[in-house]
């Protein structure tokens, strides 16, 4: 028992572990899952006849990508309509390439994006994929939103039922401007001079 | 007694920091050349400026001391500690000018996150970021993951006879080969070998998925780097979820796990010592730990009933566990899924896994599994001792590149780091709560920062966040990467050095009091005699004059030796 008594550090560790456990219980058990109880307004319209297909009688909820990005589980399977800029790449979804993944960025909050799976034919309408110096095609997508997609191993995505092009993309490549390099050249020039001075003094001291 | 930094120390430290800055400037040529190849001219001009600033500041600092000599242990600690933040400041030059950051502090946060391989990014519109900027983010990951000092040692920047103090000050203790420079070179070689192999594999996946070959090549390289150095940055805002590829996720899981294994074990395996791998205490602890965690998280997710099949559950759950355990922070789910789809139990488990971290001597952060194993073994030893007869001596050994006896020093060191990490996790959480955030997110974010884990809820760490909290998180990332001791030494040194010295009057007062005290103890000096001044030469070759003064105090003769330049 001596070893246990003498080792004060064990006591500190034990107290810390108890505090950790107590805090964990309070934080994760006592505090209800308020985070996941967020409700979006209006309540989403869902697939009316439950056939998993977009029918003319199904009215989509017009929503933004930011709202989709913070949607809770109750929104799973909702029929939604949103617009966004195509970014990144066209990624093949299945082996025959009949369906592809397209990423859409919100035009209001550039950090909000959503993956959309659509037919290859729909994706062919995209003329530009957004990247540096490129603004992607703006699309309006109607489709089913999944918080944990049953078809794609729990992915966070939208299955497009219809896709419309709202605006074509554009390209703005960088122009070469020699003046933009002048500040760097000044710093580098002075830096190299200082380095040369350092080497000179060092050699003199030897 | 805390020692102040002398002016000489400051000049030597400045010299070596300058050396590191110039090397960092050379590293910036990689994004500069990328920009030139990709004809991103605006970006190229920014990196040209970055190189210029790094070389200018670095050269100016080197002039502080022309012949600095070898770094002593104290100076090595300060150089290592400061290097992480000084380089981050220089890294902000090209990145902040990109216009992708809401504030300058956001940019500094990202640079510290990149260098410390925390991997949290609060960049705005990442998906429109240039190829060169992305390349720079991953260059920072590569340098930081290996360790700034390890990179510098492997490039021979500190000379062939660089001391081990430099190496150990960067939270590395394993000497794979006897010489630290050769060890650093070996670590770099292992990293480059793995990154190249993984890049080829991921390139094939990306290309087959339909990505443009050039983009596939860049993404493959960046993902390989971020995976193996357990970084966490990703080239797209949706992290790994962007690729929708299970094979790619498997490769990344392997890479992350490899990055979280002690590099010294690889060296042993390379020498044909396969047994070292299976017997290693840390490897065994990792296996047990992962099995327990995967069972817990799978059970926890299954109760939620959101994932429809076992494959989905395992794919998302396992990847997130590996990303958290290795403190990489890559995600194959969105931040929204993390807080809505994952149960609170799974969320808590991820936080715990991230807090513990990977292996000592690896690129991962956190408390480290080796320390958990040692603490467990130490507990076993104490219990054994408690139930044994008084005369019995219990000895416990463990396997770590050979059999070692568990000493109280080793157990104490593991315990100290454990306590420091736990305390910092809680302090970080309290600071988050004080800023008005909810406790769950505050604790999760604090663990993500301190362990350099990088998995965040997005509720607190976001563009334009509170500057005070952001500064605190920067300190947490910095301290966590250096495993506190170097960081603490740096802070103490700075505080002590800048503490005002006592004034002339205070010194005179102290002298008078001392004299009075001495007089009371020994009586007034009765006789004084001094010999003739003698010319002497000091240790560093400087001439001086020595006078020996003999003072009689009571019954005793006291000799005072005065040396003057």
XYZ file of N, CA, C and O in Angstrom, chain B residues 90-264:
700
model
N 5.173 34.122 -41.161
C 5.671 34.337 -42.530
C 4.748 33.656 -43.542
O 4.501 34.188 -44.629
N 4.195 32.513 -43.149
C 3.287 31.784 -44.060
C 2.013 32.564 -44.347
O 1.367 32.366 -45.377
N 1.661 33.487 -43.433
C 0.421 34.252 -43.668
C 0.577 35.241 -44.828
O -0.418 35.679 -45.382
N 1.826 35.590 -45.170
C 2.035 36.624 -46.203
C 1.330 36.250 -47.519
O 0.459 36.989 -47.977
N 1.641 35.103 -48.130
C 0.945 34.805 -49.385
C -0.512 34.378 -49.193
O -1.355 34.689 -50.028
N -0.791 33.713 -48.075
C -2.162 33.206 -47.906
C -3.172 34.309 -47.600
O -4.284 34.304 -48.113
N -2.761 35.267 -46.744
C -3.719 36.325 -46.394
C -4.044 37.184 -47.618
O -5.173 37.629 -47.787
N -3.051 37.371 -48.479
C -3.279 38.198 -49.673
C -4.195 37.506 -50.691
O -4.604 38.110 -51.674
N -4.506 36.224 -50.456
C -5.383 35.497 -51.389
C -6.821 36.000 -51.313
O -7.610 35.758 -52.216
N -7.163 36.677 -50.214
C -8.534 37.169 -50.048
C -9.506 36.083 -49.609
O -10.717 36.274 -49.640
N -8.978 34.944 -49.191
C -9.847 33.849 -48.757
C -10.047 33.824 -47.241
O -10.544 32.838 -46.715
N -9.586 34.873 -46.556
C -9.749 34.890 -45.097
C -10.506 36.137 -44.676
O -10.253 37.222 -45.204
N -11.405 35.969 -43.713
C -12.196 37.110 -43.246
C -11.339 38.072 -42.440
O -11.514 39.280 -42.516
N -10.435 37.520 -41.624
C -9.547 38.374 -40.815
C -8.125 37.835 -40.897
O -7.917 36.669 -41.267
N -7.169 38.676 -40.466
C -5.776 38.225 -40.460
C -5.596 37.074 -39.471
O -4.863 36.116 -39.728
N -6.293 37.157 -38.329
C -6.170 36.103 -37.312
C -6.668 34.756 -37.848
O -6.144 33.702 -37.489
N -7.689 34.796 -38.698
C -8.178 33.557 -39.316
C -7.053 32.906 -40.128
O -6.871 31.691 -40.117
N -6.308 33.762 -40.826
C -5.209 33.257 -41.656
C -4.097 32.680 -40.785
O -3.572 31.591 -41.058
N -3.774 33.410 -39.708
C -2.729 32.919 -38.792
C -3.172 31.589 -38.169
O -2.370 30.655 -38.032
N -4.446 31.524 -37.814
C -5.003 30.284 -37.245
C -4.791 29.122 -38.212
O -4.343 28.042 -37.839
N -5.109 29.368 -39.493
C -4.959 28.313 -40.503
C -3.494 27.898 -40.675
O -3.203 26.719 -40.855
N -2.607 28.875 -40.633
C -1.177 28.572 -40.815
C -0.644 27.760 -39.636
O 0.105 26.799 -39.831
N -1.035 28.145 -38.414
C -0.613 27.364 -37.238
C -1.233 25.968 -37.318
O -0.574 24.957 -37.043
N -2.501 25.924 -37.731
C -3.191 24.638 -37.868
C -2.487 23.754 -38.902
O -2.347 22.547 -38.708
N -2.016 24.377 -39.979
C -1.318 23.625 -41.027
C 0.028 23.111 -40.547
O 0.351 21.941 -40.722
N 0.791 23.977 -39.905
C 2.134 23.574 -39.458
C 2.082 22.558 -38.314
O 2.888 21.638 -38.261
N 1.121 22.734 -37.414
C 1.036 21.789 -36.286
C 0.263 20.526 -36.680
O 0.056 19.662 -35.838
N -0.150 20.437 -37.930
C -0.957 19.328 -38.476
C -2.258 19.114 -37.698
O -2.741 18.001 -37.582
N -2.799 20.222 -37.195
C -4.121 20.117 -36.556
C -5.165 19.873 -37.640
O -6.035 19.013 -37.485
N -5.078 20.636 -38.701
C -5.933 20.362 -39.860
C -7.295 21.017 -39.853
O -8.110 20.748 -40.721
N -7.537 21.908 -38.878
C -8.806 22.654 -38.901
C -8.597 23.850 -39.819
O -7.580 24.527 -39.717
N -9.550 24.097 -40.694
C -9.391 25.229 -41.597
C -10.604 26.140 -41.516
O -11.738 25.674 -41.511
N -10.332 27.453 -41.403
C -11.449 28.399 -41.392
C -11.319 29.331 -42.599
O -11.660 30.495 -42.550
N -10.851 28.752 -43.660
C -10.725 29.481 -44.918
C -12.122 29.654 -45.516
O -13.012 28.841 -45.276
N -12.284 30.709 -46.275
C -13.576 30.961 -46.925
C -13.474 30.535 -48.391
O -12.472 30.817 -49.055
N -14.470 29.853 -48.871
C -14.556 29.449 -50.278
C -13.340 28.599 -50.704
O -12.670 28.904 -51.690
N -13.091 27.562 -49.947
C -11.956 26.672 -50.237
C -12.023 26.087 -51.651
O -10.998 25.884 -52.305
N -13.257 25.844 -52.122
C -13.399 25.184 -53.419
C -12.944 26.034 -54.604
O -12.778 25.521 -55.704
N -12.771 27.337 -54.359
C -12.244 28.200 -55.419
C -10.790 28.600 -55.161
O -10.278 29.524 -55.793
N -10.157 27.936 -54.219
C -8.766 28.273 -53.892
C -7.847 27.805 -55.028
O -8.087 26.759 -55.636
N -6.789 28.569 -55.278
C -5.889 28.214 -56.387
C -5.102 26.942 -56.075
O -4.958 26.557 -54.903
N -4.584 26.321 -57.111
C -3.788 25.096 -56.951
C -2.545 25.375 -56.105
O -2.177 24.579 -55.244
N -1.907 26.537 -56.342
C -0.674 26.865 -55.622
C -0.935 27.085 -54.139
O -0.157 26.643 -53.295
N -2.039 27.773 -53.825
C -2.370 27.990 -52.408
C -2.612 26.648 -51.715
O -2.183 26.430 -50.591
N -3.333 25.780 -52.397
C -3.568 24.449 -51.839
C -2.244 23.708 -51.644
O -2.023 23.074 -50.619
N -1.367 23.828 -52.648
C -0.066 23.163 -52.556
C 0.687 23.659 -51.312
O 1.274 22.866 -50.573
N 0.620 24.954 -51.059
C 1.321 25.514 -49.900
C 0.755 24.968 -48.591
O 1.493 24.675 -47.650
N -0.575 24.822 -48.546
C -1.208 24.282 -47.332
C -0.666 22.881 -47.042
O -0.409 22.517 -45.901
N -0.444 22.095 -48.091
C 0.027 20.722 -47.860
C 1.550 20.661 -47.657
O 2.036 19.754 -46.988
N 2.247 21.648 -48.218
C 3.691 21.742 -47.922
C 3.865 22.029 -46.420
O 4.714 21.440 -45.751
N 3.008 22.903 -45.902
C 3.065 23.199 -44.457
C 2.785 21.937 -43.639
O 3.420 21.677 -42.627
N 1.802 21.163 -44.096
C 1.483 19.895 -43.416
C 2.694 18.958 -43.422
O 3.027 18.351 -42.405
N 3.335 18.867 -44.562
C 4.467 17.939 -44.701
C 5.619 18.353 -43.778
O 6.170 17.517 -43.045
N 5.942 19.646 -43.816
C 7.045 20.143 -42.981
C 6.687 19.998 -41.499
O 7.474 19.510 -40.694
N 5.479 20.421 -41.162
C 5.060 20.364 -39.763
C 4.884 18.942 -39.262
O 5.170 18.644 -38.106
N 4.400 18.072 -40.135
C 4.177 16.681 -39.741
C 5.473 15.972 -39.415
O 5.591 15.280 -38.403
N 6.448 16.179 -40.260
C 7.767 15.592 -39.983
C 8.415 16.280 -38.786
O 9.162 15.665 -38.032
N 8.113 17.548 -38.649
C 8.728 18.354 -37.582
C 9.678 19.340 -38.222
O 10.523 18.940 -39.035
N 9.551 20.606 -37.857
C 10.409 21.639 -38.459
C 11.879 21.314 -38.213
O 12.722 21.440 -39.095
N 12.171 20.870 -36.996
C 13.556 20.603 -36.637
C 14.058 19.345 -37.349
O 15.204 19.300 -37.812
N 13.168 18.343 -37.458
C 13.568 17.110 -38.154
C 13.920 17.425 -39.605
O 14.939 16.952 -40.133
N 13.087 18.267 -40.240
C 13.363 18.649 -41.631
C 14.695 19.394 -41.706
O 15.544 19.102 -42.558
N 14.873 20.331 -40.781
C 16.113 21.120 -40.797
C 17.330 20.229 -40.540
O 18.366 20.382 -41.188
N 17.186 19.288 -39.615
C 18.309 18.378 -39.325
C 18.618 17.502 -40.529
O 19.780 17.288 -40.885
N 17.559 16.997 -41.189
C 17.786 16.098 -42.323
C 18.413 16.835 -43.497
O 19.101 16.244 -44.318
N 18.175 18.159 -43.563
C 18.803 18.957 -44.627
C 20.192 19.445 -44.206
O 20.872 20.126 -44.965
N 20.579 19.121 -42.979
C 21.915 19.500 -42.488
C 22.025 20.965 -42.127
O 23.122 21.517 -42.085
N 20.889 21.633 -41.865
C 20.942 23.072 -41.590
C 21.642 23.393 -40.273
O 22.191 24.469 -40.097
N 21.583 22.473 -39.325
C 22.216 22.725 -38.039
C 23.604 22.082 -37.947
O 24.164 21.973 -36.876
N 24.112 21.630 -39.057
C 25.433 21.010 -39.064
C 25.357 19.529 -38.734
O 24.343 19.041 -38.236
N 26.483 18.849 -39.011
C 26.497 17.395 -38.829
C 26.445 16.998 -37.361
O 25.924 15.966 -37.006
N 27.018 17.813 -36.512
C 27.094 17.430 -35.097
C 25.990 18.046 -34.265
O 26.197 18.374 -33.112
N 24.809 18.267 -34.880
C 23.708 18.892 -34.148
C 23.352 18.069 -32.915
O 23.338 16.846 -32.964
N 23.061 18.771 -31.827
C 22.808 18.080 -30.566
C 21.448 17.413 -30.516
O 20.521 17.803 -31.223
N 21.353 16.411 -29.637
C 20.097 15.687 -29.477
C 19.032 16.571 -28.843
O 17.849 16.303 -28.967
N 19.484 17.649 -28.139
C 18.516 18.514 -27.462
C 17.546 19.144 -28.451
O 16.367 19.344 -28.149
N 18.037 19.463 -29.640
C 17.178 20.033 -30.674
C 16.096 19.040 -31.060
O 14.927 19.385 -31.200
N 16.512 17.808 -31.233
C 15.618 16.738 -31.679
C 14.542 16.456 -30.632
O 13.353 16.396 -30.930
N 14.979 16.328 -29.381
C 14.026 15.983 -28.325
C 13.110 17.150 -27.969
O 12.015 16.941 -27.482
N 13.560 18.381 -28.230
C 12.735 19.531 -27.888
C 11.476 19.602 -28.747
O 10.561 20.345 -28.443
N 11.446 18.824 -29.830
C 10.280 18.840 -30.702
C 9.376 17.633 -30.434
O 8.781 17.068 -31.350
N 9.314 17.220 -29.199
C 8.466 16.111 -28.761
C 8.823 14.808 -29.471
O 7.969 13.994 -29.780
N 10.090 14.605 -29.755
C 10.544 13.331 -30.313
C 11.638 12.790 -29.396
O 12.504 13.525 -28.966
N 11.556 11.522 -29.114
C 12.552 10.968 -28.197
C 13.253 9.754 -28.776
O 14.300 9.348 -28.293
N 12.662 9.163 -29.810
C 13.229 7.925 -30.333
C 14.411 8.207 -31.257
O 14.277 8.941 -32.219
N 15.529 7.607 -30.944
C 16.675 7.689 -31.845
C 16.703 6.381 -32.631
O 17.151 5.356 -32.143
N 16.174 6.440 -33.847
C 16.080 5.228 -34.650
C 17.485 4.694 -34.939
O 17.743 3.510 -34.884
N 18.366 5.599 -35.279
C 19.788 5.282 -35.413
C 20.531 6.227 -34.457
O 19.974 7.248 -34.071
N 21.769 5.871 -34.049
C 22.408 6.652 -32.984
C 22.493 8.150 -33.240
O 22.308 8.946 -32.348
N 22.757 8.548 -34.465
C 22.946 9.968 -34.756
C 21.604 10.630 -35.070
O 20.819 10.103 -35.857
N 21.327 11.799 -34.474
C 20.035 12.453 -34.695
C 19.860 12.912 -36.141
O 18.753 12.892 -36.675
N 20.950 13.325 -36.760
C 20.856 13.784 -38.153
C 20.464 12.604 -39.052
O 19.578 12.730 -39.908
N 21.096 11.454 -38.832
C 20.746 10.266 -39.620
C 19.321 9.810 -39.320
O 18.610 9.353 -40.204
N 18.920 9.960 -38.050
C 17.537 9.610 -37.675
C 16.557 10.485 -38.440
O 15.577 10.001 -39.008
N 16.828 11.780 -38.450
C 15.957 12.724 -39.157
C 15.883 12.381 -40.643
O 14.809 12.413 -41.251
N 17.036 12.026 -41.210
C 17.064 11.680 -42.639
C 16.225 10.430 -42.900
O 15.518 10.338 -43.903
N 16.316 9.474 -41.978
C 15.560 8.230 -42.140
C 14.051 8.498 -42.071
O 13.268 7.971 -42.870
N 13.647 9.347 -41.121
C 12.227 9.692 -40.983
C 11.718 10.333 -42.277
O 10.635 10.018 -42.766
N 12.522 11.246 -42.825
C 12.142 11.924 -44.063
C 12.040 10.918 -45.211
O 11.107 10.976 -46.026
N 12.987 9.975 -45.264
C 12.972 8.978 -46.344
C 11.722 8.100 -46.270
O 11.078 7.846 -47.282
N 11.382 7.657 -45.054
C 10.186 6.813 -44.878
C 8.957 7.581 -45.367
O 8.126 7.062 -46.114
N 8.852 8.856 -44.950
C 7.694 9.673 -45.329
C 7.591 9.812 -46.842
O 6.513 9.603 -47.422
N 8.694 10.160 -47.487
C 8.643 10.378 -48.935
C 8.312 9.088 -49.678
O 7.539 9.107 -50.640
N 8.828 7.977 -49.204
C 8.550 6.687 -49.843
C 7.051 6.376 -49.766
O 6.419 6.067 -50.783
N 6.495 6.497 -48.561
C 5.068 6.171 -48.377
C 4.194 7.139 -49.177
O 3.234 6.721 -49.838
N 4.537 8.430 -49.125
C 3.716 9.430 -49.827
C 3.722 9.172 -51.336
O 2.677 9.257 -52.001
N 4.858 8.813 -51.884
C 4.927 8.576 -53.342
C 4.085 7.356 -53.728
O 3.284 7.420 -54.665
N 4.220 6.266 -52.979
C 3.443 5.053 -53.285
C 1.941 5.342 -53.187
O 1.157 5.005 -54.079
N 1.554 6.015 -52.095
C 0.128 6.322 -51.886
C -0.394 7.265 -52.961
O -1.536 7.120 -53.423
N 0.439 8.218 -53.365
C 0.011 9.178 -54.399
C -0.326 8.458 -55.699
O -1.324 8.776 -56.360
N 0.496 7.494 -56.065
C 0.257 6.751 -57.312
C -1.086 6.021 -57.226
O -1.918 6.080 -58.141
N -1.301 5.381 -56.076
C -2.527 4.603 -55.882
C -3.768 5.510 -55.928
O -4.742 5.224 -56.627
N -3.708 6.616 -55.204
C -4.868 7.520 -55.151
C -5.084 8.197 -56.497
O -6.225 8.429 -56.915
N -3.999 8.479 -57.206
C -4.132 9.079 -58.541
C -4.964 8.154 -59.445
O -5.862 8.614 -60.162
N -4.664 6.859 -59.380
C -5.415 5.891 -60.214
C -6.903 5.936 -59.858
O -7.771 6.005 -60.737
N -7.212 5.952 -58.546
C -8.618 6.005 -58.118
C -9.299 7.272 -58.642
O -10.396 7.211 -59.192
N -8.644 8.409 -58.438
C -9.244 9.688 -58.836
C -9.443 9.756 -60.352
O -10.454 10.262 -60.842
N -8.487 9.241 -61.071
C -8.547 9.279 -62.543
C -9.693 8.390 -63.041
O -10.490 8.796 -63.901
N -9.793 7.199 -62.454
C -10.869 6.272 -62.837
C -12.236 6.876 -62.493
O -13.223 6.683 -63.207
N -12.287 7.645 -61.410
C -13.558 8.266 -61.000
C -13.981 9.376 -61.948
O -15.078 9.902 -61.836
N -13.097 9.760 -62.851
C -13.467 10.752 -63.855
C -12.830 12.113 -63.666
O -13.182 13.063 -64.369
N -11.906 12.230 -62.717
C -11.270 13.534 -62.513
C -10.256 13.804 -63.616
O -9.657 12.873 -64.150
N -10.071 15.062 -63.913
C -9.068 15.491 -64.878
C -7.683 15.020 -64.389
O -7.394 15.129 -63.192
N -6.817 14.471 -65.267
C -5.545 13.907 -64.799
C -4.702 14.864 -63.948
O -4.121 14.445 -62.951
N -4.655 16.136 -64.342
C -3.846 17.089 -63.571
C -4.415 17.262 -62.168
O -3.702 17.200 -61.164
N -5.730 17.449 -62.107
C -6.379 17.601 -60.793
C -6.248 16.319 -59.981
O -6.019 16.353 -58.772
N -6.388 15.176 -60.675
C -6.263 13.889 -59.975
C -4.873 13.759 -59.362
O -4.730 13.289 -58.222
N -3.862 14.191 -60.107
C -2.482 14.117 -59.621
C -2.266 14.976 -58.380
O -1.710 14.518 -57.383
N -2.755 16.229 -58.467
C -2.584 17.121 -57.306
C -3.350 16.592 -56.092
O -2.824 16.543 -54.981
N -4.599 16.198 -56.322
C -5.413 15.708 -55.195
C -4.778 14.463 -54.575
O -4.798 14.294 -53.356
N -4.217 13.590 -55.414
C -3.593 12.359 -54.913
C -2.411 12.699 -54.011
O -2.270 12.145 -52.915
N -1.587 13.639 -54.470
C -0.414 14.036 -53.669
C -0.850 14.648 -52.338
O -0.341 14.296 -51.269
N -1.812 15.554 -52.415
C -2.250 16.253 -51.196
C -2.914 15.290 -50.211
O -2.662 15.384 -49.012
N -3.738 14.402 -50.731
C -4.406 13.456 -49.819
C -3.395 12.509 -49.176
O -3.530 12.148 -48.003
N -2.381 12.110 -49.947
C -1.347 11.223 -49.392
C -0.590 11.926 -48.275
O -0.318 11.331 -47.226
N -0.254 13.202 -48.521
C 0.471 13.957 -47.494
C -0.390 14.105 -46.241
O 0.031 13.773 -45.135
N -1.604 14.575 -46.433
C -2.467 14.835 -45.272
C -2.773 13.545 -44.508
O -2.892 13.548 -43.284
N -2.862 12.435 -45.239
C -3.132 11.153 -44.583
C -1.947 10.672 -43.771
O -2.083 10.360 -42.591
N -0.763 10.660 -44.381
C 0.392 10.060 -43.693
C 0.938 10.937 -42.569
O 1.401 10.422 -41.550
N 0.897 12.257 -42.758
C 1.408 13.096 -41.664
C 0.292 13.425 -40.669
O 0.462 14.254 -39.796
N -0.827 12.741 -40.817
C -2.012 12.915 -39.966
C -2.366 14.399 -39.816
O -2.560 14.890 -38.702
N -2.442 15.055 -40.976
C -2.709 16.493 -40.997
C -4.172 16.831 -40.811
O -4.598 17.208 -39.729
N -4.944 16.705 -41.873
C -6.373 16.995 -41.760
C -6.897 17.988 -42.774
O -8.106 18.052 -43.006
N -5.997 18.787 -43.364
C -6.466 19.663 -44.436
C -6.929 18.795 -45.601
O -6.378 17.712 -45.828
N -7.918 19.282 -46.332
C -8.362 18.586 -47.539
C -8.496 19.628 -48.644
O -8.751 20.801 -48.351
N -8.324 19.229 -49.895
C -8.402 20.240 -50.957
C -9.818 20.737 -51.242
O -9.980 21.765 -51.871
N -10.831 19.992 -50.795
C -12.213 20.419 -51.038
C -12.938 20.599 -49.697
O -12.611 19.933 -48.712
N -13.941 21.469 -49.703
C -14.611 21.801 -48.437
C -15.318 20.607 -47.802
O -15.528 20.596 -46.598
N -15.694 19.621 -48.609
C -16.389 18.460 -48.031
C -15.421 17.362 -47.591
O -15.847 16.226 -47.340
N -14.163 17.695 -47.512
C -13.120 16.756 -47.072
C -13.169 15.478 -47.920
O -13.363 15.554 -49.133
N -13.036 14.319 -47.309
C -12.971 13.066 -48.076
C -14.351 12.681 -48.634
O -14.456 11.937 -49.608
N -15.405 13.221 -48.023
C -16.765 12.923 -48.497
C -16.955 13.382 -49.944
O -17.820 12.884 -50.648
N -16.124 14.310 -50.390
C -16.226 14.847 -51.750
C -16.037 13.757 -52.808
O -16.639 13.799 -53.870
N -15.195 12.762 -52.501
C -14.799 11.779 -53.525
C -15.768 10.613 -53.661
O -15.715 9.885 -54.654
N -16.613 10.405 -52.675
C -17.605 9.307 -52.707
C -16.955 7.982 -53.090
O -17.488 7.226 -53.897
N -15.799 7.706 -52.560
C -15.071 6.504 -52.977
C -14.626 5.691 -51.756
O -13.794 6.165 -50.963
N -15.162 4.506 -51.633
C -14.785 3.646 -50.513
C -13.333 3.157 -50.633
O -12.602 3.161 -49.631
N -12.874 2.728 -51.851
C -11.464 2.314 -51.960
C -10.491 3.422 -51.533
O -9.500 3.165 -50.872
N -10.818 4.648 -51.909
C -9.970 5.778 -51.517
C -9.957 5.926 -49.990
O -8.908 6.175 -49.376
N -11.109 5.727 -49.384
C -11.196 5.830 -47.925
C -10.359 4.736 -47.253
O -9.734 4.976 -46.214
N -10.334 3.541 -47.868
C -9.525 2.449 -47.298
C -8.041 2.825 -47.332
O -7.321 2.662 -46.344
N -7.598 3.360 -48.482
C -6.187 3.764 -48.604
C -5.863 4.836 -47.560
O -4.825 4.788 -46.891
N -6.774 5.788 -47.407
C -6.532 6.859 -46.434
C -6.510 6.325 -45.002
O -5.707 6.771 -44.184
N -7.379 5.353 -44.721
C -7.382 4.764 -43.372
C -6.036 4.077 -43.089
O -5.480 4.196 -42.001
N -5.534 3.380 -44.104
C -4.228 2.718 -43.956
C -3.123 3.741 -43.736
O -2.271 3.587 -42.870
N -3.167 4.796 -44.555
C -2.146 5.851 -44.452
C -2.156 6.505 -43.083
O -1.111 6.703 -42.461
N -3.354 6.841 -42.621
C -3.477 7.510 -41.324
C -2.956 6.604 -40.214
O -2.239 7.055 -39.316
N -3.309 5.322 -40.289
C -2.855 4.385 -39.254
C -1.340 4.254 -39.283
O -0.689 4.231 -38.232
N -0.780 4.185 -40.493
C 0.687 4.094 -40.610
C 1.355 5.341 -40.026
O 2.396 5.269 -39.382
N 0.724 6.490 -40.256
C 1.279 7.741 -39.743
C 1.236 7.821 -38.225
O 2.002 8.561 -37.619
N 0.327 7.058 -37.629
C 0.169 7.115 -36.160
C 1.023 6.080 -35.445
O 0.947 5.954 -34.227
N 1.829 5.323 -36.211
C 2.714 4.322 -35.594
C 4.101 4.937 -35.431
O 4.576 5.653 -36.316
N 4.718 4.632 -34.300
C 6.067 5.125 -34.026
C 7.027 4.786 -35.180
O 7.146 3.627 -35.574
N 7.716 5.781 -35.694
C 8.613 5.565 -36.831
C 9.774 4.632 -36.476
O 10.335 3.976 -37.348
N 10.116 4.593 -35.201
C 11.214 3.716 -34.780
C 10.852 2.248 -35.022
O 11.726 1.424 -35.301
